Coordinates of C-alpha atoms and ligand atoms in Angstrom, one line a residue:
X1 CA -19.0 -273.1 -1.5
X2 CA -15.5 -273.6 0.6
X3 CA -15.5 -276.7 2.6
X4 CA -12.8 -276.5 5.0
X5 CA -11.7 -279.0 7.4
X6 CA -9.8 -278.8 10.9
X7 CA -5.9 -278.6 11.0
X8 CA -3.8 -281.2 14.1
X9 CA -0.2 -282.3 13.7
X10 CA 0.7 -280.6 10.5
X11 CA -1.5 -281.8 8.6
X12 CA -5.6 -281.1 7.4
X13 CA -8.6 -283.7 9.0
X14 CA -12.1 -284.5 7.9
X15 CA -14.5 -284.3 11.1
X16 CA -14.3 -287.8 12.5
X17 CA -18.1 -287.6 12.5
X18 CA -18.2 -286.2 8.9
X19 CA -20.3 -283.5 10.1
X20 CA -20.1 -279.8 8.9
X21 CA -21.3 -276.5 10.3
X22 CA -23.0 -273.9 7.5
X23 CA -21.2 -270.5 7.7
X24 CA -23.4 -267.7 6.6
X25 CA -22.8 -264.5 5.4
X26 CA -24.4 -261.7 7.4
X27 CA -24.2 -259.0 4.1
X28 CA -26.2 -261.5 1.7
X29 CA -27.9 -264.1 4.3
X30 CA -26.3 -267.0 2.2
X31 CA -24.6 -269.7 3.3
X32 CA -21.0 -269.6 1.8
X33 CA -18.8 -271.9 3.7
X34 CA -18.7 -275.4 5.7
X35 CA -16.9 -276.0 8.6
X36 CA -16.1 -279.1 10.5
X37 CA -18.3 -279.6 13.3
X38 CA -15.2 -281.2 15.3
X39 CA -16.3 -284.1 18.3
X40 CA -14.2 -285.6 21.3
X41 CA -12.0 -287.4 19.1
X42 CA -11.1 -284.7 16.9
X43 CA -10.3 -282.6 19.8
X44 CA -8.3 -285.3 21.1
X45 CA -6.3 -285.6 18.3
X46 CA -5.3 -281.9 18.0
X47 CA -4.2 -281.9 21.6
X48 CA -2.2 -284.7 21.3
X49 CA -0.4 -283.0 18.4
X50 CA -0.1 -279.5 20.7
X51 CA 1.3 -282.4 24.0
X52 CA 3.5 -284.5 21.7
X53 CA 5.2 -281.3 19.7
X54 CA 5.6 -279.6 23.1
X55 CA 7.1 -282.8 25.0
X56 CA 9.0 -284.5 22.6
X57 CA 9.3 -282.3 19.3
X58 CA 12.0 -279.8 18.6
X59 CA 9.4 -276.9 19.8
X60 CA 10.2 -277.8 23.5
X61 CA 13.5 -277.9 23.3
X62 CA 13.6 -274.4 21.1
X63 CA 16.2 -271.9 22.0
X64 CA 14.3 -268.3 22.9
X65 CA 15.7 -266.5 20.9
X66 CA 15.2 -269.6 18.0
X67 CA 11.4 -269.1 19.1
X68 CA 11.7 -265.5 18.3
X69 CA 12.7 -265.9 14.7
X70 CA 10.0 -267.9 14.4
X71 CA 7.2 -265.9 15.3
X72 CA 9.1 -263.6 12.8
X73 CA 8.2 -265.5 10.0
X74 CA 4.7 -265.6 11.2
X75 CA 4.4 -261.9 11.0
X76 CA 5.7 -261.8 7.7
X77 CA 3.6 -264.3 6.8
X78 CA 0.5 -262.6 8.3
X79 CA 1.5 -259.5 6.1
X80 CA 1.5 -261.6 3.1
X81 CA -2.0 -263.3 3.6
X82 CA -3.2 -260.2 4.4
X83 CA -5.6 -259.0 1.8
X84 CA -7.7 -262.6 1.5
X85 CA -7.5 -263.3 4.9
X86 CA -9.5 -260.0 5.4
X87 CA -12.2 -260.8 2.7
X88 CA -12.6 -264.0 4.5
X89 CA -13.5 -262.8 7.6
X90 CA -16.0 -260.2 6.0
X91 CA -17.6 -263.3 4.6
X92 CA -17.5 -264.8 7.8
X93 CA -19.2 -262.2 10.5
X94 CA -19.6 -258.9 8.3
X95 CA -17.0 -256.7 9.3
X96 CA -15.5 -254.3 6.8
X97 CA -12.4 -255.6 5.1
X98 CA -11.0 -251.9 5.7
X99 CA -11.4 -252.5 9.3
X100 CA -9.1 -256.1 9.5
X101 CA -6.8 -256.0 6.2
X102 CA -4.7 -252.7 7.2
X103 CA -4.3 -253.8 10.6
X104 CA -3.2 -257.6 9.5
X105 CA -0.1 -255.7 7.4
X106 CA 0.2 -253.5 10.5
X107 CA -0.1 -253.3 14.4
X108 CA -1.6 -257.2 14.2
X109 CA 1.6 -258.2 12.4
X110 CA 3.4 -256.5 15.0
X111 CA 2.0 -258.8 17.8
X112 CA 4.5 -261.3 16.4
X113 CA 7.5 -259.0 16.1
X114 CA 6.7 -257.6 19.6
X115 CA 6.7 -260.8 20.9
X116 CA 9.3 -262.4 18.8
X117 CA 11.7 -259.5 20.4
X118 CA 10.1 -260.6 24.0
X119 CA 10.7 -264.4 23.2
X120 CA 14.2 -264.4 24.7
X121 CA 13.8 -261.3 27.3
X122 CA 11.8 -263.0 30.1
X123 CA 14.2 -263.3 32.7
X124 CA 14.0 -265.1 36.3
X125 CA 16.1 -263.7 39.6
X126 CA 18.8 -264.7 41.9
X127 CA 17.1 -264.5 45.2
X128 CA 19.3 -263.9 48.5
X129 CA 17.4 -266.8 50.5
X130 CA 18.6 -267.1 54.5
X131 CA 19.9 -270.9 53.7
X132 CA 23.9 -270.3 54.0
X133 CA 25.5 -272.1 51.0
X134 CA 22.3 -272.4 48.7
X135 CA 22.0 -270.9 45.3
X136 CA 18.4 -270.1 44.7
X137 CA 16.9 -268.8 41.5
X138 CA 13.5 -269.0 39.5
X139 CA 12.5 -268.8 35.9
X140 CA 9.8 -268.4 34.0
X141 CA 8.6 -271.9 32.1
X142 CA 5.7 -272.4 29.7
X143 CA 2.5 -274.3 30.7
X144 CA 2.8 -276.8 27.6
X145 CA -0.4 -277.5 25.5
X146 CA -2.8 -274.7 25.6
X147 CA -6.2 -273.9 24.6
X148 CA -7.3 -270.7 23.4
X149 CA -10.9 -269.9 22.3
X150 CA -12.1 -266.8 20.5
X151 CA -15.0 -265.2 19.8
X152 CA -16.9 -264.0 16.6
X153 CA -16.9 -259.9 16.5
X154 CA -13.1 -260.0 15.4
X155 CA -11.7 -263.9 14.9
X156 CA -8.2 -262.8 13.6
X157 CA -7.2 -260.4 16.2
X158 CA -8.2 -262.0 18.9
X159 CA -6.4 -265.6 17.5
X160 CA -3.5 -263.6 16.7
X161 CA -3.1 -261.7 20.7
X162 CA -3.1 -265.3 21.7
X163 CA -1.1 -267.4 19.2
X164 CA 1.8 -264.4 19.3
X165 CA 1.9 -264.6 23.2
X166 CA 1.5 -268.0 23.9
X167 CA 4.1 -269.4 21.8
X168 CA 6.2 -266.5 22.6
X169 CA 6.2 -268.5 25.9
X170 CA 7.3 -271.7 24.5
X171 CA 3.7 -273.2 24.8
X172 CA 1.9 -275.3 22.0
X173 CA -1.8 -274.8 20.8
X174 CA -5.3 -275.4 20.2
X175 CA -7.3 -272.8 19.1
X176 CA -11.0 -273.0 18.8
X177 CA -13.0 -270.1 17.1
X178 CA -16.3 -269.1 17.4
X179 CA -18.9 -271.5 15.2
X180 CA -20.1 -267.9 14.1
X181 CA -17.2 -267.1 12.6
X182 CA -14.2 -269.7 11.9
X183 CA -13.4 -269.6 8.5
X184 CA -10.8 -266.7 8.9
X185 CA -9.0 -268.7 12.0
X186 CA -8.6 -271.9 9.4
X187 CA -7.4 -269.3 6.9
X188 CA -5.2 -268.1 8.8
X189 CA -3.8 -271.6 10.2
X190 CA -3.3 -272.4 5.5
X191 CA -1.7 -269.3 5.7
X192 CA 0.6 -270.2 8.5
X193 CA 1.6 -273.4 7.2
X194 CA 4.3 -271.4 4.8
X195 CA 5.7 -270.3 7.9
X196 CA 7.1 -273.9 8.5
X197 CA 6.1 -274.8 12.1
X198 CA 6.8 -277.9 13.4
X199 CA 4.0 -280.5 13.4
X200 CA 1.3 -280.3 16.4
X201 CA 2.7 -276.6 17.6
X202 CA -0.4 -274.7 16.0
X203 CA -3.4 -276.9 15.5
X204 CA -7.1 -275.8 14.8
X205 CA -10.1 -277.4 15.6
X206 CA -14.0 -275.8 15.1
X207 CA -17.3 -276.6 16.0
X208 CA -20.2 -275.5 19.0
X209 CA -19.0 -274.0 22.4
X210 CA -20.7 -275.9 24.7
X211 CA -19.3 -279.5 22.9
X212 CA -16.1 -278.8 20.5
X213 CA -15.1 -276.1 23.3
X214 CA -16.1 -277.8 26.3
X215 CA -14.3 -281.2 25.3
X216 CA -10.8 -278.9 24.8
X217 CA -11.3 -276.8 27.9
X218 CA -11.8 -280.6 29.5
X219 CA -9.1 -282.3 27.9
X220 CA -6.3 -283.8 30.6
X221 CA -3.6 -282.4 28.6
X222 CA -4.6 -279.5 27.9
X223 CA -2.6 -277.0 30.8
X224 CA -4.6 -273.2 30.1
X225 CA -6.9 -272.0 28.7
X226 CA -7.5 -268.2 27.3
X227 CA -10.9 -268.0 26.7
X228 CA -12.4 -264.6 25.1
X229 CA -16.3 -264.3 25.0
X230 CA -18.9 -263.5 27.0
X231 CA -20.1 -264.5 30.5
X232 CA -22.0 -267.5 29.7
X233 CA -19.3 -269.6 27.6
X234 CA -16.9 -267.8 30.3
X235 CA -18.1 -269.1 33.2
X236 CA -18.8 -272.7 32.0
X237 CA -15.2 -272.3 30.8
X238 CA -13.8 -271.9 34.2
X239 CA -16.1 -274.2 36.0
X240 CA -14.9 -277.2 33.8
X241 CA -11.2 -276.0 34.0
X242 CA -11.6 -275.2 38.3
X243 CA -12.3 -279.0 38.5
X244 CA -9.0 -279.7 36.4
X245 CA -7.0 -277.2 38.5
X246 CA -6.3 -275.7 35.2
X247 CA -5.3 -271.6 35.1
X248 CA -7.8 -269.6 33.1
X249 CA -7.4 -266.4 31.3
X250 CA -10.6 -264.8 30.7
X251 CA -11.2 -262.0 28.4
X252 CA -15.2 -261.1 28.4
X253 CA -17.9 -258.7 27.6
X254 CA -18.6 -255.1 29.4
X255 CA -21.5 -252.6 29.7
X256 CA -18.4 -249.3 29.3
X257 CA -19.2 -246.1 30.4
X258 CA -17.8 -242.8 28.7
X259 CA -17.8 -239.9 31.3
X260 CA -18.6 -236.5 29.3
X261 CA -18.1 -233.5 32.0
X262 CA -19.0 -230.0 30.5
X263 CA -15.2 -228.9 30.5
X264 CA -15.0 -231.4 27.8
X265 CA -14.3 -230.2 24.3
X266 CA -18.1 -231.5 23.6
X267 CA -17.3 -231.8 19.6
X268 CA -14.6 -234.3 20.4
X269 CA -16.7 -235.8 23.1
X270 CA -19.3 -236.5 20.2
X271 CA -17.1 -237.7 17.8
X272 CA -15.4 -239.8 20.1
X273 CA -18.4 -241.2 21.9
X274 CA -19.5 -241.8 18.5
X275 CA -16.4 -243.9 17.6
X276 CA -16.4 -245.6 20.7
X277 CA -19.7 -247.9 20.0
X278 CA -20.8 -247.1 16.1
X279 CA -18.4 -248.2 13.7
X280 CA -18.4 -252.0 14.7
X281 CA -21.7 -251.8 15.3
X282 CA -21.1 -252.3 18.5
X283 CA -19.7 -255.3 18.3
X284 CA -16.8 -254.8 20.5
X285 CA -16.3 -255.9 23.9
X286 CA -14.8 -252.0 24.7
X287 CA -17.6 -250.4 22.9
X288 CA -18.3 -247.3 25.1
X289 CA -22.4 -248.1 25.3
X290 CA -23.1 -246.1 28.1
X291 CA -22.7 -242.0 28.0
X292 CA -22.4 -240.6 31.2
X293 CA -22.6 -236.7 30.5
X294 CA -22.8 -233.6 32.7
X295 CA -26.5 -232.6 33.1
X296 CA -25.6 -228.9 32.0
X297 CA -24.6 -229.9 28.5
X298 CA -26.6 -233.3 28.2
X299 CA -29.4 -231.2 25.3
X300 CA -26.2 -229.9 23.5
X301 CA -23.8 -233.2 23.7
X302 CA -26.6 -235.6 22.3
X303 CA -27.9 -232.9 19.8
X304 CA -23.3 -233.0 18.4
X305 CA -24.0 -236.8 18.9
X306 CA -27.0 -237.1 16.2
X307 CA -25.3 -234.2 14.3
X308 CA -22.0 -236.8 14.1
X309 CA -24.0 -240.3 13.5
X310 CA -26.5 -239.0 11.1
X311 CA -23.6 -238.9 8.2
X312 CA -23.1 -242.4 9.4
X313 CA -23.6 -245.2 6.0
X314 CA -24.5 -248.3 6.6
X315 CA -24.1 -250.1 3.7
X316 CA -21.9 -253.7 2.1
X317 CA -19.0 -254.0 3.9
X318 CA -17.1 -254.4 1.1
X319 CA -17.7 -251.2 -0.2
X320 CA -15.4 -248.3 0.6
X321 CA -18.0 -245.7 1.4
X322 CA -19.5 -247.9 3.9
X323 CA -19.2 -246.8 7.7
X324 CA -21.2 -249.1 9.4
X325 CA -21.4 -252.5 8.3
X326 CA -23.9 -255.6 9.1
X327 CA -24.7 -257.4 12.3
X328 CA -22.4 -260.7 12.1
X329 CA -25.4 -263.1 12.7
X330 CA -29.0 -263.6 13.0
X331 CA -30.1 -264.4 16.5
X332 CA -27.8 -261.7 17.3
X333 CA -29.6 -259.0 15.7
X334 CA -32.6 -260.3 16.6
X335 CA -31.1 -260.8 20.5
X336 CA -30.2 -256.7 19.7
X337 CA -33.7 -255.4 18.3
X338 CA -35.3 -257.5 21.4
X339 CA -33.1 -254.8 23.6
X340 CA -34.1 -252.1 21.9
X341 CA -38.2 -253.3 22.4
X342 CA -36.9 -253.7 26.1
X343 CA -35.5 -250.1 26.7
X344 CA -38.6 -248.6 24.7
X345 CA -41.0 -250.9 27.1
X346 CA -38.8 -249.7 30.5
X347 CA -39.3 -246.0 29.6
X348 CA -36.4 -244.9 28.1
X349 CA -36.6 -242.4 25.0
X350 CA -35.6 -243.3 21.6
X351 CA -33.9 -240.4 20.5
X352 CA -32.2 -241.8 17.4
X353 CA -32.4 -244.8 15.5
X354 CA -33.8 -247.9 16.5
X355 CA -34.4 -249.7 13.1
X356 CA -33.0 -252.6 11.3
X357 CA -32.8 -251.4 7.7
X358 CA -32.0 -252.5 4.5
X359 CA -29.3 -250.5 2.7
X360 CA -29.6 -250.6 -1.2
X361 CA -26.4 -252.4 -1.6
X362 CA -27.2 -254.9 0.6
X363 CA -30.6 -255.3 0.8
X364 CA -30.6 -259.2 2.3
X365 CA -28.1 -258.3 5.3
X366 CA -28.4 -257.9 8.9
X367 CA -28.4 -253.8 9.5
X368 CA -29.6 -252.1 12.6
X369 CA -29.1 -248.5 12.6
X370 CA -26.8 -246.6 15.1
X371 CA -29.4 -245.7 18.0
X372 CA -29.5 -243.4 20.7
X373 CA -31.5 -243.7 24.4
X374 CA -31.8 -240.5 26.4
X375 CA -34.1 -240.8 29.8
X376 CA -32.2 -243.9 30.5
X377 CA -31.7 -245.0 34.5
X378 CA -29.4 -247.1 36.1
X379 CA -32.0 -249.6 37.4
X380 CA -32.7 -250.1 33.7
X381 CA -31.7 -253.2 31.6
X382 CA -30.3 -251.1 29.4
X383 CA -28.0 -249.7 31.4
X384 CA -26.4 -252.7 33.3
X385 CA -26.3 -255.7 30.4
X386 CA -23.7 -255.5 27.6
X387 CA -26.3 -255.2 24.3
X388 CA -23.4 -255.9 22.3
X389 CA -24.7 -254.0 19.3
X390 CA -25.1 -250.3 18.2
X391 CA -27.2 -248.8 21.1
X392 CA -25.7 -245.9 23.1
X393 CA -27.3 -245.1 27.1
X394 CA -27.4 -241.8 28.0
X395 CA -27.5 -240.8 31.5
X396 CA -26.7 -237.6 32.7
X397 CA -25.2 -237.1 36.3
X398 CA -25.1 -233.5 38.4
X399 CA -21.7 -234.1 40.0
X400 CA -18.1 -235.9 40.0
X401 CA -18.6 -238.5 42.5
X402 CA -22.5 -239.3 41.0
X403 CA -20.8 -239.7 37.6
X404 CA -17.9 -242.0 39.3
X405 CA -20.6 -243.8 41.4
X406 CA -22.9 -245.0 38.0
X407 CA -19.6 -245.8 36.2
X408 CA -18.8 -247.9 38.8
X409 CA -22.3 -249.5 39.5
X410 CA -21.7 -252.3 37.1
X411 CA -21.2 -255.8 37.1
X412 CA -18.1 -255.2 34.1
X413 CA -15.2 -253.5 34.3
X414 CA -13.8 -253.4 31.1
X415 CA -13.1 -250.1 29.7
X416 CA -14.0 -246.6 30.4
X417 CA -13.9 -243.0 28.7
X418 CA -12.9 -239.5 30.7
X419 CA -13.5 -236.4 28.5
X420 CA -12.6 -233.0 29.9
X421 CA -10.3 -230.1 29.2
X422 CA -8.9 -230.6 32.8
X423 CA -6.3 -233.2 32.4
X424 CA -5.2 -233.6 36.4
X425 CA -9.0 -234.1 36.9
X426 CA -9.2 -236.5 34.0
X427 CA -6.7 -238.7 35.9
X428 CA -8.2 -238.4 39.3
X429 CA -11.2 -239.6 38.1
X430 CA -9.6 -242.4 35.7
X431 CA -8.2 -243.5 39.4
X432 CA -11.0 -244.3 40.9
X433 CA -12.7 -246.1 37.6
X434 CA -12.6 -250.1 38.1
X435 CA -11.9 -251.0 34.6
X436 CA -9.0 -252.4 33.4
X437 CA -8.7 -250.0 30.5
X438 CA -8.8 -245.7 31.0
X439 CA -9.1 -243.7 27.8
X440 CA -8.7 -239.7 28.8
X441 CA -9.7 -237.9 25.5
X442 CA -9.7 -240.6 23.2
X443 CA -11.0 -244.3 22.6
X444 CA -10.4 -247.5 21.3
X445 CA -6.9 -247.6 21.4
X446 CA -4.5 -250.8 21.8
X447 CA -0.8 -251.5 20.6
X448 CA 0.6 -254.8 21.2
X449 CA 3.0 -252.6 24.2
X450 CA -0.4 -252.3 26.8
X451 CA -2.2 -255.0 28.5
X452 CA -5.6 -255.4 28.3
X453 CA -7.9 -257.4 30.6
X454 CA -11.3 -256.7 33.1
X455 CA -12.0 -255.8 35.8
X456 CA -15.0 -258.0 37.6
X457 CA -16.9 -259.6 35.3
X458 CA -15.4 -258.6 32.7
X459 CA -12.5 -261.1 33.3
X460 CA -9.2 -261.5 34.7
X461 CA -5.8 -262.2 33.5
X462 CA -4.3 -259.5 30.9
X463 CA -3.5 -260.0 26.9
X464 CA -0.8 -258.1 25.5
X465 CA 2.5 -256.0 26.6
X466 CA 4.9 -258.2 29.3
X467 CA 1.7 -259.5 31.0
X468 CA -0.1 -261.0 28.3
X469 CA 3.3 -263.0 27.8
X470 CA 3.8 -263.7 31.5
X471 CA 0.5 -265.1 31.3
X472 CA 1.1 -268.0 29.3
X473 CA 4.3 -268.9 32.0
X474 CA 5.0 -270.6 35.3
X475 CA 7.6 -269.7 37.6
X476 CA 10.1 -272.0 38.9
X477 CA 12.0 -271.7 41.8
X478 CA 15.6 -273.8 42.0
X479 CA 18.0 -274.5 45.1
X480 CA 21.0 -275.6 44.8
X481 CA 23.2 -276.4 47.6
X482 CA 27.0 -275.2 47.0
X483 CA 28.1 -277.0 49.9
X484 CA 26.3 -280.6 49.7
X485 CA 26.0 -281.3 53.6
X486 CA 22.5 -283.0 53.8
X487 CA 21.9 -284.6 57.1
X488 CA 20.6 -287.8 57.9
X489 CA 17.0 -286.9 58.6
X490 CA 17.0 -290.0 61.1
X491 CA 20.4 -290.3 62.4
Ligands
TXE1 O1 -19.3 -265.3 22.9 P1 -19.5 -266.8 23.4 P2 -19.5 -264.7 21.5 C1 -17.4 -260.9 24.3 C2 -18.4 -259.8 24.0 C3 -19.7 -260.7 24.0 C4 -19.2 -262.0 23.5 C5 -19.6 -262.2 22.1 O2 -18.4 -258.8 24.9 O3 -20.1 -260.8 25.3 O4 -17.8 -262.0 23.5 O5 -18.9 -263.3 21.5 C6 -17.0 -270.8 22.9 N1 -17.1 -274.2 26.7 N2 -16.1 -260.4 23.8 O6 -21.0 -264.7 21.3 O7 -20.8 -267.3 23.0 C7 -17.7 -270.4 21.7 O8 -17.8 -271.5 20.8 C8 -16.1 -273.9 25.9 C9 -15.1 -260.1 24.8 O9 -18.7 -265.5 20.5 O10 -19.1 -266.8 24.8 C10 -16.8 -269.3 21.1 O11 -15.7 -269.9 20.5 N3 -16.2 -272.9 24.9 C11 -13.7 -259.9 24.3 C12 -16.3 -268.6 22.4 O12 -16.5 -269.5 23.4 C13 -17.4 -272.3 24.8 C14 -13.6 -259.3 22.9 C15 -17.1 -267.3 22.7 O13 -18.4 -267.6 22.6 C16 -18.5 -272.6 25.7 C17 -14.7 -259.8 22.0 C18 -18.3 -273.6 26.7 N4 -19.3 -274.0 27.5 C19 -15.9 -260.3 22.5 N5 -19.5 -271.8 25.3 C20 -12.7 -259.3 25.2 N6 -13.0 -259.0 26.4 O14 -11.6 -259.0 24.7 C21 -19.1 -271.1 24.3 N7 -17.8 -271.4 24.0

């Protein structure tokens, strides 16, 4: 059993109430770690660390480019922690360690090199004001002592987006991970400690949203918050920050369609449909969970789609052979077979899948298979709420504008998929999508270089590329009189 504790100032705290929260793994159903269930004066004490280290400790005062080497070291560091940071988080919420330890030694490290190389690159402007004699110029300034909270379905990657961008800016932090799934945050923050930050610029705290969370997001010195989850904790997020006046950016959960039309390459379609929702079980916010597909090749595109996911294996995450690896915690499978009862009850046709399972080398974990709905309607549950788990809509549609109307007809806007041989249709269409990420002929991709964000309810504000760093920044404006000559205002 790993007792951790929470991490302010440089240095490692016991939970001032000496309370701990059990961490369960989702492959054997045991519990496997303790976390600190952190209260108001834990939180406090991490945020004074993140105000005092940004105010007052050689972090404010950094050089950029000073900044940039430092986040430098973090990616190496990253690399180096790599392969236990990965088996920790498959402890922690079931994801395969294939899935996080290549991309810790890869394009995650590279959020801190990107932004290392952006640390001393944001530049203000001279701006030709009609005041004779004035010099007037802005520049781009962090907030100070930030908050950012992350979700369970992929801890480390989300953390990391954050951490990279926001002290990038010059910002301090508090992160706050999912009660789910911390152990892999706190990992990360011992590995991060060889990378010799100054005391109070990184801090993590843990605990339940709705107290360890709400007490950061309410915390006077606490300047942003970057909160990625779903609506609920979203929206209580930026209520309590709205009555601070505190800047939110909010990264949620979406319902994303993927548009099949029947110029598509409809083996590619499959198999990209397929990859879209499947492999995480789902558990991404851009799964594709809706299929949208031509009426004229709806039979033959869900009969390539069961062809594809019937060689899926669900299995231990751990092992190699596995594709499709465990729910990350109870109520959430149970929240996911509920949906599936749901759709079955509203009328739509189970035409693959459906069943939690129990796959010989992991008999005690949380499976569901990968499951297919044909018959579906937009009116339906099904097709409007994010299910968050492995269970694919299909609607079909008889035109363009019918297929661009139900992509739209959602409260998210998060992602959406365009498949068809017909590229300059492809982007006409990907136009007039409201999602704040277009895939045309492919899915799931994301490089530190683009931003990513929602549309509607799934969020607003952008992570990653020059936005995600802008985010974390204020602009200044400056006037300076070259020829002092200020009046007396009551002369
Ligand atoms: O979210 P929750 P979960 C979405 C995904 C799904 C959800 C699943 O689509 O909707 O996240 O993650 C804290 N005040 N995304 O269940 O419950 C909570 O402790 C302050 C979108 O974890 O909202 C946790 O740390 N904090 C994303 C975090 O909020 C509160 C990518 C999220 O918890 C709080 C991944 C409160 N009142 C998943 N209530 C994207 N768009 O990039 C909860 N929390």
């Amino acid at each position: 059993m790993k007792t951790f504790d929470f991490y302010a100032n440089g240095q490692w705290h016991k939970p001032f109430s000496g309370e701990y929260l059990d961490s369960i793994d989702p492959t054997t159903g045991e519990v496997w770690a303790r976390i600190p269930k952190c209260n108001t004066e834990d939180v406090d004490k991490a945020v004074q660390a993140a105000h005092q280290a940004f105010e007052h400790g050689p972090w404010g005062r950094m050089l950029p480019s000073e900044r940039g080497r430092a986040l430098r070291r973090l990616g190496d560091v990253l690399i180096e922690n790599a392969e236990i940071l990965g088996e920790i988080e498959t402890r922690d919420n079931g994801k395969k360690t294939k899935d996080i330890t290549p991309g810790l030694k890869s394009w995650l490290a590279d959020s801190f090199y990107y932004y290392a190389g952006l640390a001393d690159k944001i530049e203000g402007s001279v701006i030709p004001v009609d005041a004779p004699g004035i010099l007037n110029y802005t520049r781009y300034e962090p907030f100070g002592a930030v908050a950012c909270i992350t979700a369970w379905n992929s801890p480390l990657l989300i953390a990391i987006w954050k951490i990279a961008a926001a002290l990038a800016a010059g910002n301090t932090v508090v992160i706050k991970p999912s009660e789910y799934a911390s152990a892999s945050t706190l990992a990360l923050m011992q590995a991060f400690e060889q990378a010799d930050l100054a005391p109070g610029v990184l801090n993590v705290v843990t605990g339940l949203g709705a107290q360890t969370g709400a007490d950061l997001v309410n915390h006077d010195l606490i300047r942003l918050v970057s909160f990625t989850g779903g609506i609920g904790g979203g929206a209580a997020t930026a209520v309590t920050a709205a009555q601070k006046i505190k800047p939110v950016i909010m990264e949620l959960g979406g319902k994303s369609p993927q548009l099949v039309f029947a110029d598509a390459d409809l083996q590619l379609a499959a198999n990209g449909v397929a990859a879209g929702i499947f492999p995480p079980a789902g558990q991404s916010c851009i799964s594709g969970s809706r299929l949208l597909v031509e009426q004229s090749v709806h039979d033959e595109m869900v009969e390539k789609l069961i062809k594809v996911i019937s060689s899926a294996r669900l299995g231990h995450p751990d092992d190699p052979a596995t594709h499709i690896g465990p729910i990350a915690h109870k109520s959430h499978f149970d929240c996911i077979l509920r949906d599936i009862e749901k759709a079955k009850a509203d009328g739509a046709r189970l035409a693959y899948g459906g069943n939690a399972v129990k796959p010989g080398n992991a008999a005690n974990g949380l499976f569901i298979e990968p499951t297919i709905f044909t018959n579906v309607t937009q009116d339906m549950k099904l097709a409007q709420d994010e299910v968050f788990g492995p269970v694919l809509a299909v609607i079909p549609f008889t035109s363009q504008e019918q297929a661009i109307e139900m992509a739209n007809d959602s409260k998210f806007g998060l992602a959406a998929g365009v498949w068809s041989q017909d590229s300059a249709r492809a982007i006409r269409v990907a136009d007039r999508l409201k999602a704040g990420t277009v895939y045309i002929n492919n899915y799931f991709n994301a490089t530190t270089q683009s931003p990513v964000g929602g549309y509607k309810q799934s969020g607003y504000g952008r992570e990653n590329g020059i936005e995600g760093m802008k985010a974390f920044m204020q602009i200044k404006s400056v006037w300076l009189d070259t020829t002092p000559n200020q009046p007396d205002p009551f002369a």
